[in-house]
Amino acid sequence: MNQKRTQGCIVGINWGSSNFRAYLIDAEGKVVDAMEAPAGIAVMSRDGMVNHMASVAVRWPGVSHVYACGMIGSNIGWIDAGYVECPVALGGLAQALRETHIGDVEVRIVPGLACRRMRDNASDIMRGEETELFGLLVSRRLPQSGIVALPGTHTKWVRMDGGRVREFSTAMSGEIFDRLTAAGLLASIVDGPAHVSPAFFDGVRAGVRRDTGLGTLLFGARAAVIRDDIKRSEGASYLRGLLIGSEVADARALFPELAEASIPLVGTGPVCAMYAAALKELGIDSHAVESREAIVQGFATMHALHTGALPA
């Protein structure tokens, strides 16, 4: 792409542990071009990061403003961009951008967010989701106040307050499920992917009740399959339900207002569908939120704030 076509554009990069996604964004906040590669920070050397950024500069020459969020700004990334303490609005995040060079490319890295929750006084952190959240707020696809869920490997439950991120909670349910069903004892009771089924709902209810601790409940899933209480073909569904149910129980304890409104679910379709089914089973309303271009909108608005085109 020649320099004339990139004139007036910015580049926004979501650089996580597993994947690299870069967007050429025009002055109206629209994606002109995109790059994607399985080139996550977790498997890349510093020389690899430099080479990857050089390929961005070659593809999109003449772009003077490059922004990046995600694990590129973590302690395993290019630099540790730190965390902004909640509550924070997008303007506060834009003011805390960390400027650096990755090779010959000047990059402004978005810091993560940190909070200390009101209910349990515990600390939590996020990195990458903040840009997506604010992009959704700017595009009016999220309420200015309320609880938002971002299901995924590390699911976030976020309390928004007047357009600011007030506090949040992270659950590792997705990662726990992936690891337990890939190797180890519980992998032997899994035959096929998790899906919404009666066994899934049994798991959800057991996870919410928590008659015993989660460690005991997880081993109990193996015993139930061995003793034919649960079909092996439903083992994954039961485990997924168990983990989601336990997670929702935590979220209800931390954010009692969870049951008072329809909860926006931001994430991939299949995962959000399981969360929606679990929430419905527990009498909590939810709705899916399209997020494909949310992070792009976040970068575009952050650029406008950073350059003074919008007041902070």
PDB file of C-alpha atoms in Angstrom:
ATOM      1  CA  MET A   1       0.000   0.000   0.000  1.00  0.00           C
ATOM      2  CA  ASN A   2       1.471   3.366  -0.982  1.00  0.00           C
ATOM      3  CA  GLN A   3       1.970   6.319   1.344  1.00  0.00           C
ATOM      4  CA  LYS A   4      -0.799   8.344  -0.284  1.00  0.00           C
ATOM      5  CA  ARG A   5      -3.395   5.744   0.683  1.00  0.00           C
ATOM      6  CA  THR A   6      -2.212   5.704   4.311  1.00  0.00           C
ATOM      7  CA  GLN A   7      -2.306   9.483   4.649  1.00  0.00           C
ATOM      8  CA  GLY A   8      -4.390  10.579   7.634  1.00  0.00           C
ATOM      9  CA  CYS A   9      -4.576   7.011   8.976  1.00  0.00           C
ATOM     10  CA  ILE A  10      -3.420   5.556  12.266  1.00  0.00           C
ATOM     11  CA  VAL A  11      -2.433   1.991  13.149  1.00  0.00           C
ATOM     12  CA  GLY A  12      -3.977   0.175  16.103  1.00  0.00           C
ATOM     13  CA  ILE A  13      -2.462  -3.113  17.250  1.00  0.00           C
ATOM     14  CA  ASN A  14      -3.960  -5.671  19.604  1.00  0.00           C
ATOM     15  CA  TRP A  15      -0.895  -7.736  20.507  1.00  0.00           C
ATOM     16  CA  GLY A  16      -1.754 -10.505  22.925  1.00  0.00           C
ATOM     17  CA  SER A  17      -0.083 -13.624  24.268  1.00  0.00           C
ATOM     18  CA  SER A  18      -1.082 -15.758  21.283  1.00  0.00           C
ATOM     19  CA  ASN A  19      -1.997 -13.463  18.388  1.00  0.00           C
ATOM     20  CA  PHE A  20      -1.044 -10.232  16.619  1.00  0.00           C
ATOM     21  CA  ARG A  21      -3.833  -8.166  15.057  1.00  0.00           C
ATOM     22  CA  ALA A  22      -3.130  -4.801  13.429  1.00  0.00           C
ATOM     23  CA  TYR A  23      -5.579  -2.389  11.801  1.00  0.00           C
ATOM     24  CA  LEU A  24      -5.082   0.554   9.489  1.00  0.00           C
ATOM     25  CA  ILE A  25      -7.759   3.015  10.627  1.00  0.00           C
ATOM     26  CA  ASP A  26      -8.841   6.057   8.650  1.00  0.00           C
ATOM     27  CA  ALA A  27      -9.893   9.482   9.981  1.00  0.00           C
ATOM     28  CA  GLU A  28     -13.512   8.309  10.286  1.00  0.00           C
ATOM     29  CA  GLY A  29     -12.557   5.354  12.475  1.00  0.00           C
ATOM     30  CA  LYS A  30     -13.033   2.760   9.719  1.00  0.00           C
ATOM     31  CA  VAL A  31     -10.716  -0.176   9.018  1.00  0.00           C
ATOM     32  CA  VAL A  32      -8.935   0.288   5.682  1.00  0.00           C
ATOM     33  CA  ASP A  33      -6.673  -2.754   5.911  1.00  0.00           C
ATOM     34  CA  ALA A  34      -5.714  -5.387   8.494  1.00  0.00           C
ATOM     35  CA  MET A  35      -2.921  -7.824   9.368  1.00  0.00           C
ATOM     36  CA  GLU A  36      -3.248 -10.908  11.548  1.00  0.00           C
ATOM     37  CA  ALA A  37      -0.754 -13.579  12.552  1.00  0.00           C
ATOM     38  CA  PRO A  38      -0.264 -16.210  15.287  1.00  0.00           C
ATOM     39  CA  ALA A  39       2.677 -14.135  16.538  1.00  0.00           C
ATOM     40  CA  GLY A  40       1.868 -13.645  20.187  1.00  0.00           C
ATOM     41  CA  ILE A  41       4.159 -12.106  22.759  1.00  0.00           C
ATOM     42  CA  ALA A  42       4.474 -15.364  24.685  1.00  0.00           C
ATOM     43  CA  VAL A  43       6.399 -17.041  21.842  1.00  0.00           C
ATOM     44  CA  MET A  44       8.305 -14.075  20.407  1.00  0.00           C
ATOM     45  CA  SER A  45      11.815 -12.753  21.089  1.00  0.00           C
ATOM     46  CA  ARG A  46      12.577  -9.026  21.136  1.00  0.00           C
ATOM     47  CA  ASP A  47      14.171  -9.381  17.705  1.00  0.00           C
ATOM     48  CA  GLY A  48      10.965 -11.034  16.535  1.00  0.00           C
ATOM     49  CA  MET A  49       8.919  -8.097  17.822  1.00  0.00           C
ATOM     50  CA  VAL A  50      11.196  -5.662  15.966  1.00  0.00           C
ATOM     51  CA  ASN A  51      10.896  -7.646  12.743  1.00  0.00           C
ATOM     52  CA  HIS A  52       7.126  -7.843  13.063  1.00  0.00           C
ATOM     53  CA  MET A  53       6.795  -4.100  13.569  1.00  0.00           C
ATOM     54  CA  ALA A  54       9.077  -3.533  10.584  1.00  0.00           C
ATOM     55  CA  SER A  55       6.648  -5.525   8.439  1.00  0.00           C
ATOM     56  CA  VAL A  56       3.830  -3.207   9.593  1.00  0.00           C
ATOM     57  CA  ALA A  57       5.855  -0.151   8.568  1.00  0.00           C
ATOM     58  CA  VAL A  58       6.560  -1.672   5.166  1.00  0.00           C
ATOM     59  CA  ARG A  59       2.917  -2.529   4.542  1.00  0.00           C
ATOM     60  CA  TRP A  60       1.617   0.847   5.765  1.00  0.00           C
ATOM     61  CA  PRO A  61       4.329   3.428   5.063  1.00  0.00           C
ATOM     62  CA  GLY A  62       4.058   6.996   6.283  1.00  0.00           C
ATOM     63  CA  VAL A  63       1.753   6.360   9.263  1.00  0.00           C
ATOM     64  CA  SER A  64       2.961   8.560  12.115  1.00  0.00           C
ATOM     65  CA  HIS A  65       0.695   7.358  14.923  1.00  0.00           C
ATOM     66  CA  VAL A  66       0.863   3.719  15.999  1.00  0.00           C
ATOM     67  CA  TYR A  67      -0.977   2.491  19.104  1.00  0.00           C
ATOM     68  CA  ALA A  68      -0.798  -0.939  20.718  1.00  0.00           C
ATOM     69  CA  CYS A  69      -2.635  -2.637  23.563  1.00  0.00           C
ATOM     70  CA  GLY A  70      -2.509  -6.050  25.165  1.00  0.00           C
ATOM     71  CA  MET A  71       0.406  -8.119  26.391  1.00  0.00           C
ATOM     72  CA  ILE A  72       2.906  -6.041  24.398  1.00  0.00           C
ATOM     73  CA  GLY A  73       2.695  -3.664  27.383  1.00  0.00           C
ATOM     74  CA  SER A  74       3.109  -6.358  30.043  1.00  0.00           C
ATOM     75  CA  ASN A  75       6.144  -7.565  31.964  1.00  0.00           C
ATOM     76  CA  ILE A  76       6.700 -10.176  29.226  1.00  0.00           C
ATOM     77  CA  GLY A  77       6.168  -7.686  26.381  1.00  0.00           C
ATOM     78  CA  TRP A  78       8.301  -4.932  24.887  1.00  0.00           C
ATOM     79  CA  ILE A  79       7.971  -2.663  27.917  1.00  0.00           C
ATOM     80  CA  ASP A  80       5.842  -2.777  31.027  1.00  0.00           C
ATOM     81  CA  ALA A  81       3.358   0.023  30.411  1.00  0.00           C
ATOM     82  CA  GLY A  82       1.978  -0.312  33.929  1.00  0.00           C
ATOM     83  CA  TYR A  83      -1.626   0.016  35.035  1.00  0.00           C
ATOM     84  CA  VAL A  84      -3.992   2.941  35.537  1.00  0.00           C
ATOM     85  CA  GLU A  85      -5.922   2.750  38.782  1.00  0.00           C
ATOM     86  CA  CYS A  86      -9.704   2.563  38.591  1.00  0.00           C
ATOM     87  CA  PRO A  87     -12.073   4.317  38.459  1.00  0.00           C
ATOM     88  CA  VAL A  88     -10.955   5.644  35.076  1.00  0.00           C
ATOM     89  CA  ALA A  89     -12.509   6.994  31.880  1.00  0.00           C
ATOM     90  CA  LEU A  90     -11.039   6.760  28.392  1.00  0.00           C
ATOM     91  CA  GLY A  91      -9.507  10.236  28.725  1.00  0.00           C
ATOM     92  CA  GLY A  92      -7.483   9.118  31.735  1.00  0.00           C
ATOM     93  CA  LEU A  93      -6.242   6.098  29.821  1.00  0.00           C
ATOM     94  CA  ALA A  94      -5.212   8.238  26.828  1.00  0.00           C
ATOM     95  CA  GLN A  95      -3.202  10.521  29.114  1.00  0.00           C
ATOM     96  CA  ALA A  96      -1.240   7.522  30.438  1.00  0.00           C
ATOM     97  CA  LEU A  97      -0.010   6.141  27.083  1.00  0.00           C
ATOM     98  CA  ARG A  98       3.602   4.967  27.180  1.00  0.00           C
ATOM     99  CA  GLU A  99       5.734   6.117  24.242  1.00  0.00           C
ATOM    100  CA  THR A 100       8.499   3.821  23.038  1.00  0.00           C
ATOM    101  CA  HIS A 101      10.211   2.580  19.884  1.00  0.00           C
ATOM    102  CA  ILE A 102      10.011  -0.999  18.663  1.00  0.00           C
ATOM    103  CA  GLY A 103      12.898  -0.976  16.238  1.00  0.00           C
ATOM    104  CA  ASP A 104      12.451   2.111  14.087  1.00  0.00           C
ATOM    105  CA  VAL A 105       8.707   2.389  14.739  1.00  0.00           C
ATOM    106  CA  GLU A 106       7.430   4.822  17.353  1.00  0.00           C
ATOM    107  CA  VAL A 107       4.601   3.175  19.302  1.00  0.00           C
ATOM    108  CA  ARG A 108       2.274   4.422  22.020  1.00  0.00           C
ATOM    109  CA  ILE A 109       1.358   1.529  24.284  1.00  0.00           C
ATOM    110  CA  VAL A 110      -1.917   1.508  26.178  1.00  0.00           C
ATOM    111  CA  PRO A 111      -1.514   0.710  29.892  1.00  0.00           C
ATOM    112  CA  GLY A 112      -3.731  -1.842  31.573  1.00  0.00           C
ATOM    113  CA  LEU A 113      -6.229  -1.196  34.337  1.00  0.00           C
ATOM    114  CA  ALA A 114      -5.946  -2.108  38.017  1.00  0.00           C
ATOM    115  CA  CYS A 115      -8.559  -2.010  40.736  1.00  0.00           C
ATOM    116  CA  ARG A 116      -9.173  -2.900  44.343  1.00  0.00           C
ATOM    117  CA  ARG A 117     -12.700  -4.214  44.635  1.00  0.00           C
ATOM    118  CA  MET A 118     -15.036  -2.639  47.161  1.00  0.00           C
ATOM    119  CA  ARG A 119     -16.686  -5.845  48.344  1.00  0.00           C
ATOM    120  CA  ASP A 120     -13.645  -8.019  49.123  1.00  0.00           C
ATOM    121  CA  ASN A 121     -10.781  -5.469  49.003  1.00  0.00           C
ATOM    122  CA  ALA A 122      -8.943  -7.738  46.536  1.00  0.00           C
ATOM    123  CA  SER A 123      -6.755  -6.483  43.677  1.00  0.00           C
ATOM    124  CA  ASP A 124      -7.382  -7.299  40.035  1.00  0.00           C
ATOM    125  CA  ILE A 125      -5.833  -6.319  36.702  1.00  0.00           C
ATOM    126  CA  MET A 126      -6.734  -6.315  33.013  1.00  0.00           C
ATOM    127  CA  ARG A 127      -4.735  -5.620  29.869  1.00  0.00           C
ATOM    128  CA  GLY A 128      -6.224  -5.330  26.375  1.00  0.00           C
ATOM    129  CA  GLU A 129      -9.882  -5.508  27.365  1.00  0.00           C
ATOM    130  CA  GLU A 130      -9.836  -1.840  28.439  1.00  0.00           C
ATOM    131  CA  THR A 131      -9.499  -0.629  24.838  1.00  0.00           C
ATOM    132  CA  GLU A 132     -12.349  -2.872  23.708  1.00  0.00           C
ATOM    133  CA  LEU A 133     -14.574  -1.759  26.595  1.00  0.00           C
ATOM    134  CA  PHE A 134     -14.095   1.922  25.901  1.00  0.00           C
ATOM    135  CA  GLY A 135     -14.589   1.350  22.178  1.00  0.00           C
ATOM    136  CA  LEU A 136     -17.957  -0.230  22.939  1.00  0.00           C
ATOM    137  CA  LEU A 137     -18.864   2.665  25.224  1.00  0.00           C
ATOM    138  CA  VAL A 138     -17.967   5.238  22.577  1.00  0.00           C
ATOM    139  CA  SER A 139     -20.065   3.408  19.987  1.00  0.00           C
ATOM    140  CA  ARG A 140     -22.945   3.260  22.508  1.00  0.00           C
ATOM    141  CA  ARG A 141     -23.145  -0.507  22.504  1.00  0.00           C
ATOM    142  CA  LEU A 142     -22.671  -0.649  26.282  1.00  0.00           C
ATOM    143  CA  PRO A 143     -24.547   1.173  29.028  1.00  0.00           C
ATOM    144  CA  GLN A 144     -22.671   3.980  30.774  1.00  0.00           C
ATOM    145  CA  SER A 145     -23.382   2.239  34.092  1.00  0.00           C
ATOM    146  CA  GLY A 146     -23.999  -1.398  34.982  1.00  0.00           C
ATOM    147  CA  ILE A 147     -22.314  -4.814  34.890  1.00  0.00           C
ATOM    148  CA  VAL A 148     -20.647  -6.088  31.708  1.00  0.00           C
ATOM    149  CA  ALA A 149     -19.248  -9.592  31.162  1.00  0.00           C
ATOM    150  CA  LEU A 150     -16.448 -10.463  28.725  1.00  0.00           C
ATOM    151  CA  PRO A 151     -16.435 -14.288  28.560  1.00  0.00           C
ATOM    152  CA  GLY A 152     -13.226 -15.910  27.385  1.00  0.00           C
ATOM    153  CA  THR A 153     -10.072 -17.607  28.596  1.00  0.00           C
ATOM    154  CA  HIS A 154      -9.943 -15.149  31.489  1.00  0.00           C
ATOM    155  CA  THR A 155     -13.493 -13.853  31.830  1.00  0.00           C
ATOM    156  CA  LYS A 156     -13.956 -10.290  33.101  1.00  0.00           C
ATOM    157  CA  TRP A 157     -16.963  -9.056  35.067  1.00  0.00           C
ATOM    158  CA  VAL A 158     -16.823  -5.269  34.971  1.00  0.00           C
ATOM    159  CA  ARG A 159     -18.767  -2.604  36.840  1.00  0.00           C
ATOM    160  CA  MET A 160     -19.172   0.538  34.729  1.00  0.00           C
ATOM    161  CA  ASP A 161     -20.127   3.786  36.435  1.00  0.00           C
ATOM    162  CA  GLY A 162     -20.918   6.921  34.434  1.00  0.00           C
ATOM    163  CA  GLY A 163     -18.725   5.906  31.500  1.00  0.00           C
ATOM    164  CA  ARG A 164     -15.830   4.887  33.739  1.00  0.00           C
ATOM    165  CA  VAL A 165     -14.518   1.453  34.665  1.00  0.00           C
ATOM    166  CA  ARG A 166     -15.136   1.384  38.414  1.00  0.00           C
ATOM    167  CA  GLU A 167     -13.948  -2.139  39.301  1.00  0.00           C
ATOM    168  CA  PHE A 168     -13.856  -5.666  37.921  1.00  0.00           C
ATOM    169  CA  SER A 169     -13.263  -9.331  38.635  1.00  0.00           C
ATOM    170  CA  THR A 170     -11.382 -11.938  36.590  1.00  0.00           C
ATOM    171  CA  ALA A 171     -12.171 -15.660  36.494  1.00  0.00           C
ATOM    172  CA  MET A 172      -9.790 -18.193  34.914  1.00  0.00           C
ATOM    173  CA  SER A 173     -12.604 -20.624  34.101  1.00  0.00           C
ATOM    174  CA  GLY A 174     -11.752 -20.834  30.400  1.00  0.00           C
ATOM    175  CA  GLU A 175      -8.082 -21.569  30.976  1.00  0.00           C
ATOM    176  CA  ILE A 176      -8.855 -24.071  33.730  1.00  0.00           C
ATOM    177  CA  PHE A 177     -11.271 -25.893  31.432  1.00  0.00           C
ATOM    178  CA  ASP A 178      -8.796 -25.931  28.536  1.00  0.00           C
ATOM    179  CA  ARG A 179      -5.970 -27.282  30.672  1.00  0.00           C
ATOM    180  CA  LEU A 180      -8.008 -29.829  32.578  1.00  0.00           C
ATOM    181  CA  THR A 181      -9.501 -31.298  29.422  1.00  0.00           C
ATOM    182  CA  ALA A 182      -6.209 -31.331  27.479  1.00  0.00           C
ATOM    183  CA  ALA A 183      -4.088 -33.303  29.932  1.00  0.00           C
ATOM    184  CA  GLY A 184      -4.286 -34.891  33.348  1.00  0.00           C
ATOM    185  CA  LEU A 185      -6.869 -37.039  35.048  1.00  0.00           C
ATOM    186  CA  LEU A 186      -9.981 -35.193  33.910  1.00  0.00           C
ATOM    187  CA  ALA A 187      -8.958 -35.410  30.259  1.00  0.00           C
ATOM    188  CA  SER A 188      -9.876 -39.103  30.461  1.00  0.00           C
ATOM    189  CA  ILE A 189     -13.561 -38.332  31.077  1.00  0.00           C
ATOM    190  CA  VAL A 190     -13.941 -35.987  28.108  1.00  0.00           C
ATOM    191  CA  ASP A 191     -15.196 -37.171  24.728  1.00  0.00           C
ATOM    192  CA  GLY A 192     -16.125 -34.265  22.458  1.00  0.00           C
ATOM    193  CA  PRO A 193     -16.584 -30.524  22.989  1.00  0.00           C
ATOM    194  CA  ALA A 194     -18.691 -28.832  25.642  1.00  0.00           C
ATOM    195  CA  HIS A 195     -22.181 -27.770  24.647  1.00  0.00           C
ATOM    196  CA  VAL A 196     -25.413 -26.628  26.262  1.00  0.00           C
ATOM    197  CA  SER A 197     -27.200 -29.762  27.447  1.00  0.00           C
ATOM    198  CA  PRO A 198     -28.886 -31.194  30.562  1.00  0.00           C
ATOM    199  CA  ALA A 199     -25.431 -32.196  31.855  1.00  0.00           C
ATOM    200  CA  PHE A 200     -24.198 -28.627  31.333  1.00  0.00           C
ATOM    201  CA  PHE A 201     -27.104 -27.277  33.414  1.00  0.00           C
ATOM    202  CA  ASP A 202     -26.439 -29.913  36.100  1.00  0.00           C
ATOM    203  CA  GLY A 203     -22.892 -28.582  36.257  1.00  0.00           C
ATOM    204  CA  VAL A 204     -24.075 -24.961  36.416  1.00  0.00           C
ATOM    205  CA  ARG A 205     -26.369 -25.694  39.351  1.00  0.00           C
ATOM    206  CA  ALA A 206     -23.699 -27.690  41.190  1.00  0.00           C
ATOM    207  CA  GLY A 207     -21.180 -24.891  40.628  1.00  0.00           C
ATOM    208  CA  VAL A 208     -23.557 -22.282  42.018  1.00  0.00           C
ATOM    209  CA  ARG A 209     -24.537 -24.385  45.067  1.00  0.00           C
ATOM    210  CA  ARG A 210     -20.925 -25.248  45.898  1.00  0.00           C
ATOM    211  CA  ASP A 211     -21.869 -27.763  48.548  1.00  0.00           C
ATOM    212  CA  THR A 212     -18.120 -28.476  48.583  1.00  0.00           C
ATOM    213  CA  GLY A 213     -15.123 -26.560  47.248  1.00  0.00           C
ATOM    214  CA  LEU A 214     -14.395 -26.374  43.513  1.00  0.00           C
ATOM    215  CA  GLY A 215     -11.449 -28.790  43.808  1.00  0.00           C
ATOM    216  CA  THR A 216     -13.722 -31.432  45.282  1.00  0.00           C
ATOM    217  CA  LEU A 217     -16.451 -30.769  42.734  1.00  0.00           C
ATOM    218  CA  LEU A 218     -14.001 -31.156  39.841  1.00  0.00           C
ATOM    219  CA  PHE A 219     -12.801 -34.554  41.013  1.00  0.00           C
ATOM    220  CA  GLY A 220     -16.418 -35.465  41.623  1.00  0.00           C
ATOM    221  CA  ALA A 221     -16.995 -35.044  37.890  1.00  0.00           C
ATOM    222  CA  ARG A 222     -14.528 -37.875  37.250  1.00  0.00           C
ATOM    223  CA  ALA A 223     -16.245 -40.089  39.808  1.00  0.00           C
ATOM    224  CA  ALA A 224     -19.641 -39.348  38.241  1.00  0.00           C
ATOM    225  CA  VAL A 225     -18.435 -40.411  34.786  1.00  0.00           C
ATOM    226  CA  ILE A 226     -16.683 -43.542  36.089  1.00  0.00           C
ATOM    227  CA  ARG A 227     -19.868 -44.566  37.915  1.00  0.00           C
ATOM    228  CA  ASP A 228     -22.066 -43.779  34.881  1.00  0.00           C
ATOM    229  CA  ASP A 229     -23.902 -40.921  36.598  1.00  0.00           C
ATOM    230  CA  ILE A 230     -22.754 -38.756  33.677  1.00  0.00           C
ATOM    231  CA  LYS A 231     -22.103 -40.027  30.163  1.00  0.00           C
ATOM    232  CA  ARG A 232     -18.515 -39.620  29.004  1.00  0.00           C
ATOM    233  CA  SER A 233     -19.812 -37.762  25.949  1.00  0.00           C
ATOM    234  CA  GLU A 234     -21.244 -35.191  28.387  1.00  0.00           C
ATOM    235  CA  GLY A 235     -18.138 -34.925  30.579  1.00  0.00           C
ATOM    236  CA  ALA A 236     -16.891 -31.735  28.923  1.00  0.00           C
ATOM    237  CA  SER A 237     -20.335 -30.117  29.125  1.00  0.00           C
ATOM    238  CA  TYR A 238     -20.672 -30.908  32.816  1.00  0.00           C
ATOM    239  CA  LEU A 239     -17.191 -29.567  33.586  1.00  0.00           C
ATOM    240  CA  ARG A 240     -17.801 -26.372  31.628  1.00  0.00           C
ATOM    241  CA  GLY A 241     -21.112 -25.851  33.391  1.00  0.00           C
ATOM    242  CA  LEU A 242     -19.494 -26.500  36.762  1.00  0.00           C
ATOM    243  CA  LEU A 243     -16.810 -23.872  36.156  1.00  0.00           C
ATOM    244  CA  ILE A 244     -19.216 -21.276  34.738  1.00  0.00           C
ATOM    245  CA  GLY A 245     -21.680 -21.860  37.576  1.00  0.00           C
ATOM    246  CA  SER A 246     -18.971 -21.354  40.183  1.00  0.00           C
ATOM    247  CA  GLU A 247     -17.832 -18.212  38.372  1.00  0.00           C
ATOM    248  CA  VAL A 248     -21.343 -16.755  38.257  1.00  0.00           C
ATOM    249  CA  ALA A 249     -21.712 -17.455  41.984  1.00  0.00           C
ATOM    250  CA  ASP A 250     -18.586 -15.361  42.573  1.00  0.00           C
ATOM    251  CA  ALA A 251     -19.845 -12.594  40.297  1.00  0.00           C
ATOM    252  CA  ARG A 252     -23.206 -12.471  42.110  1.00  0.00           C
ATOM    253  CA  ALA A 253     -21.431 -12.193  45.457  1.00  0.00           C
ATOM    254  CA  LEU A 254     -19.162  -9.383  44.242  1.00  0.00           C
ATOM    255  CA  PHE A 255     -21.779  -7.520  42.184  1.00  0.00           C
ATOM    256  CA  PRO A 256     -25.238  -8.048  43.742  1.00  0.00           C
ATOM    257  CA  GLU A 257     -26.836  -5.843  41.077  1.00  0.00           C
ATOM    258  CA  LEU A 258     -26.014  -8.550  38.522  1.00  0.00           C
ATOM    259  CA  ALA A 259     -29.605  -9.808  38.630  1.00  0.00           C
ATOM    260  CA  GLU A 260     -31.202  -6.390  38.198  1.00  0.00           C
ATOM    261  CA  ALA A 261     -30.636  -5.801  34.464  1.00  0.00           C
ATOM    262  CA  SER A 262     -29.792  -7.522  31.206  1.00  0.00           C
ATOM    263  CA  ILE A 263     -26.056  -8.272  31.234  1.00  0.00           C
ATOM    264  CA  PRO A 264     -24.126  -7.451  28.027  1.00  0.00           C
ATOM    265  CA  LEU A 265     -21.961 -10.414  26.967  1.00  0.00           C
ATOM    266  CA  VAL A 266     -18.934  -9.386  24.912  1.00  0.00           C
ATOM    267  CA  GLY A 267     -16.981 -12.181  23.239  1.00  0.00           C
ATOM    268  CA  THR A 268     -17.111 -15.023  20.730  1.00  0.00           C
ATOM    269  CA  GLY A 269     -20.495 -16.493  19.833  1.00  0.00           C
ATOM    270  CA  PRO A 270     -20.153 -20.087  21.148  1.00  0.00           C
ATOM    271  CA  VAL A 271     -18.678 -19.068  24.505  1.00  0.00           C
ATOM    272  CA  CYS A 272     -21.192 -16.258  25.018  1.00  0.00           C
ATOM    273  CA  ALA A 273     -23.996 -18.680  24.167  1.00  0.00           C
ATOM    274  CA  MET A 274     -22.942 -20.969  27.041  1.00  0.00           C
ATOM    275  CA  TYR A 275     -22.773 -18.036  29.462  1.00  0.00           C
ATOM    276  CA  ALA A 276     -26.179 -16.806  28.279  1.00  0.00           C
ATOM    277  CA  ALA A 277     -27.676 -20.268  28.845  1.00  0.00           C
ATOM    278  CA  ALA A 278     -26.116 -20.516  32.305  1.00  0.00           C
ATOM    279  CA  LEU A 279     -27.335 -17.057  33.306  1.00  0.00           C
ATOM    280  CA  LYS A 280     -30.851 -17.796  32.035  1.00  0.00           C
ATOM    281  CA  GLU A 281     -30.890 -21.018  34.056  1.00  0.00           C
ATOM    282  CA  LEU A 282     -30.089 -18.885  37.127  1.00  0.00           C
ATOM    283  CA  GLY A 283     -32.770 -16.320  36.350  1.00  0.00           C
ATOM    284  CA  ILE A 284     -30.394 -13.637  35.049  1.00  0.00           C
ATOM    285  CA  ASP A 285     -31.110 -11.920  31.740  1.00  0.00           C
ATOM    286  CA  SER A 286     -28.300 -11.251  29.247  1.00  0.00           C
ATOM    287  CA  HIS A 287     -27.741 -10.223  25.647  1.00  0.00           C
ATOM    288  CA  ALA A 288     -24.857 -10.584  23.197  1.00  0.00           C
ATOM    289  CA  VAL A 289     -22.960  -7.469  22.112  1.00  0.00           C
ATOM    290  CA  GLU A 290     -21.232  -7.329  18.722  1.00  0.00           C
ATOM    291  CA  SER A 291     -17.602  -6.434  19.411  1.00  0.00           C
ATOM    292  CA  ARG A 292     -15.779  -7.059  16.125  1.00  0.00           C
ATOM    293  CA  GLU A 293     -14.718  -3.446  15.621  1.00  0.00           C
ATOM    294  CA  ALA A 294     -14.863  -2.260  19.233  1.00  0.00           C
ATOM    295  CA  ILE A 295     -11.117  -2.192  19.709  1.00  0.00           C
ATOM    296  CA  VAL A 296     -10.739  -0.161  16.499  1.00  0.00           C
ATOM    297  CA  GLN A 297     -13.182   2.426  17.833  1.00  0.00           C
ATOM    298  CA  GLY A 298     -11.230   2.464  21.079  1.00  0.00           C
ATOM    299  CA  PHE A 299      -7.984   3.222  19.266  1.00  0.00           C
ATOM    300  CA  ALA A 300      -9.591   5.902  17.077  1.00  0.00           C
ATOM    301  CA  THR A 301     -11.092   7.747  20.046  1.00  0.00           C
ATOM    302  CA  MET A 302      -7.900   7.386  22.079  1.00  0.00           C
ATOM    303  CA  HIS A 303      -5.979   8.969  19.203  1.00  0.00           C
ATOM    304  CA  ALA A 304      -8.428  11.868  19.082  1.00  0.00           C
ATOM    305  CA  LEU A 305      -8.016  12.420  22.816  1.00  0.00           C
ATOM    306  CA  HIS A 306      -4.239  12.068  22.684  1.00  0.00           C
ATOM    307  CA  THR A 307      -3.851  14.591  19.878  1.00  0.00           C
ATOM    308  CA  GLY A 308      -6.366  17.058  21.329  1.00  0.00           C
ATOM    309  CA  ALA A 309      -8.977  16.583  18.610  1.00  0.00           C
ATOM    310  CA  LEU A 310     -11.376  15.665  21.449  1.00  0.00           C
ATOM    311  CA  PRO A 311     -11.297  17.163  24.960  1.00  0.00           C
ATOM    312  CA  ALA A 312     -10.180  14.704  27.644  1.00  0.00           C
TER     313      ALA A 312
END
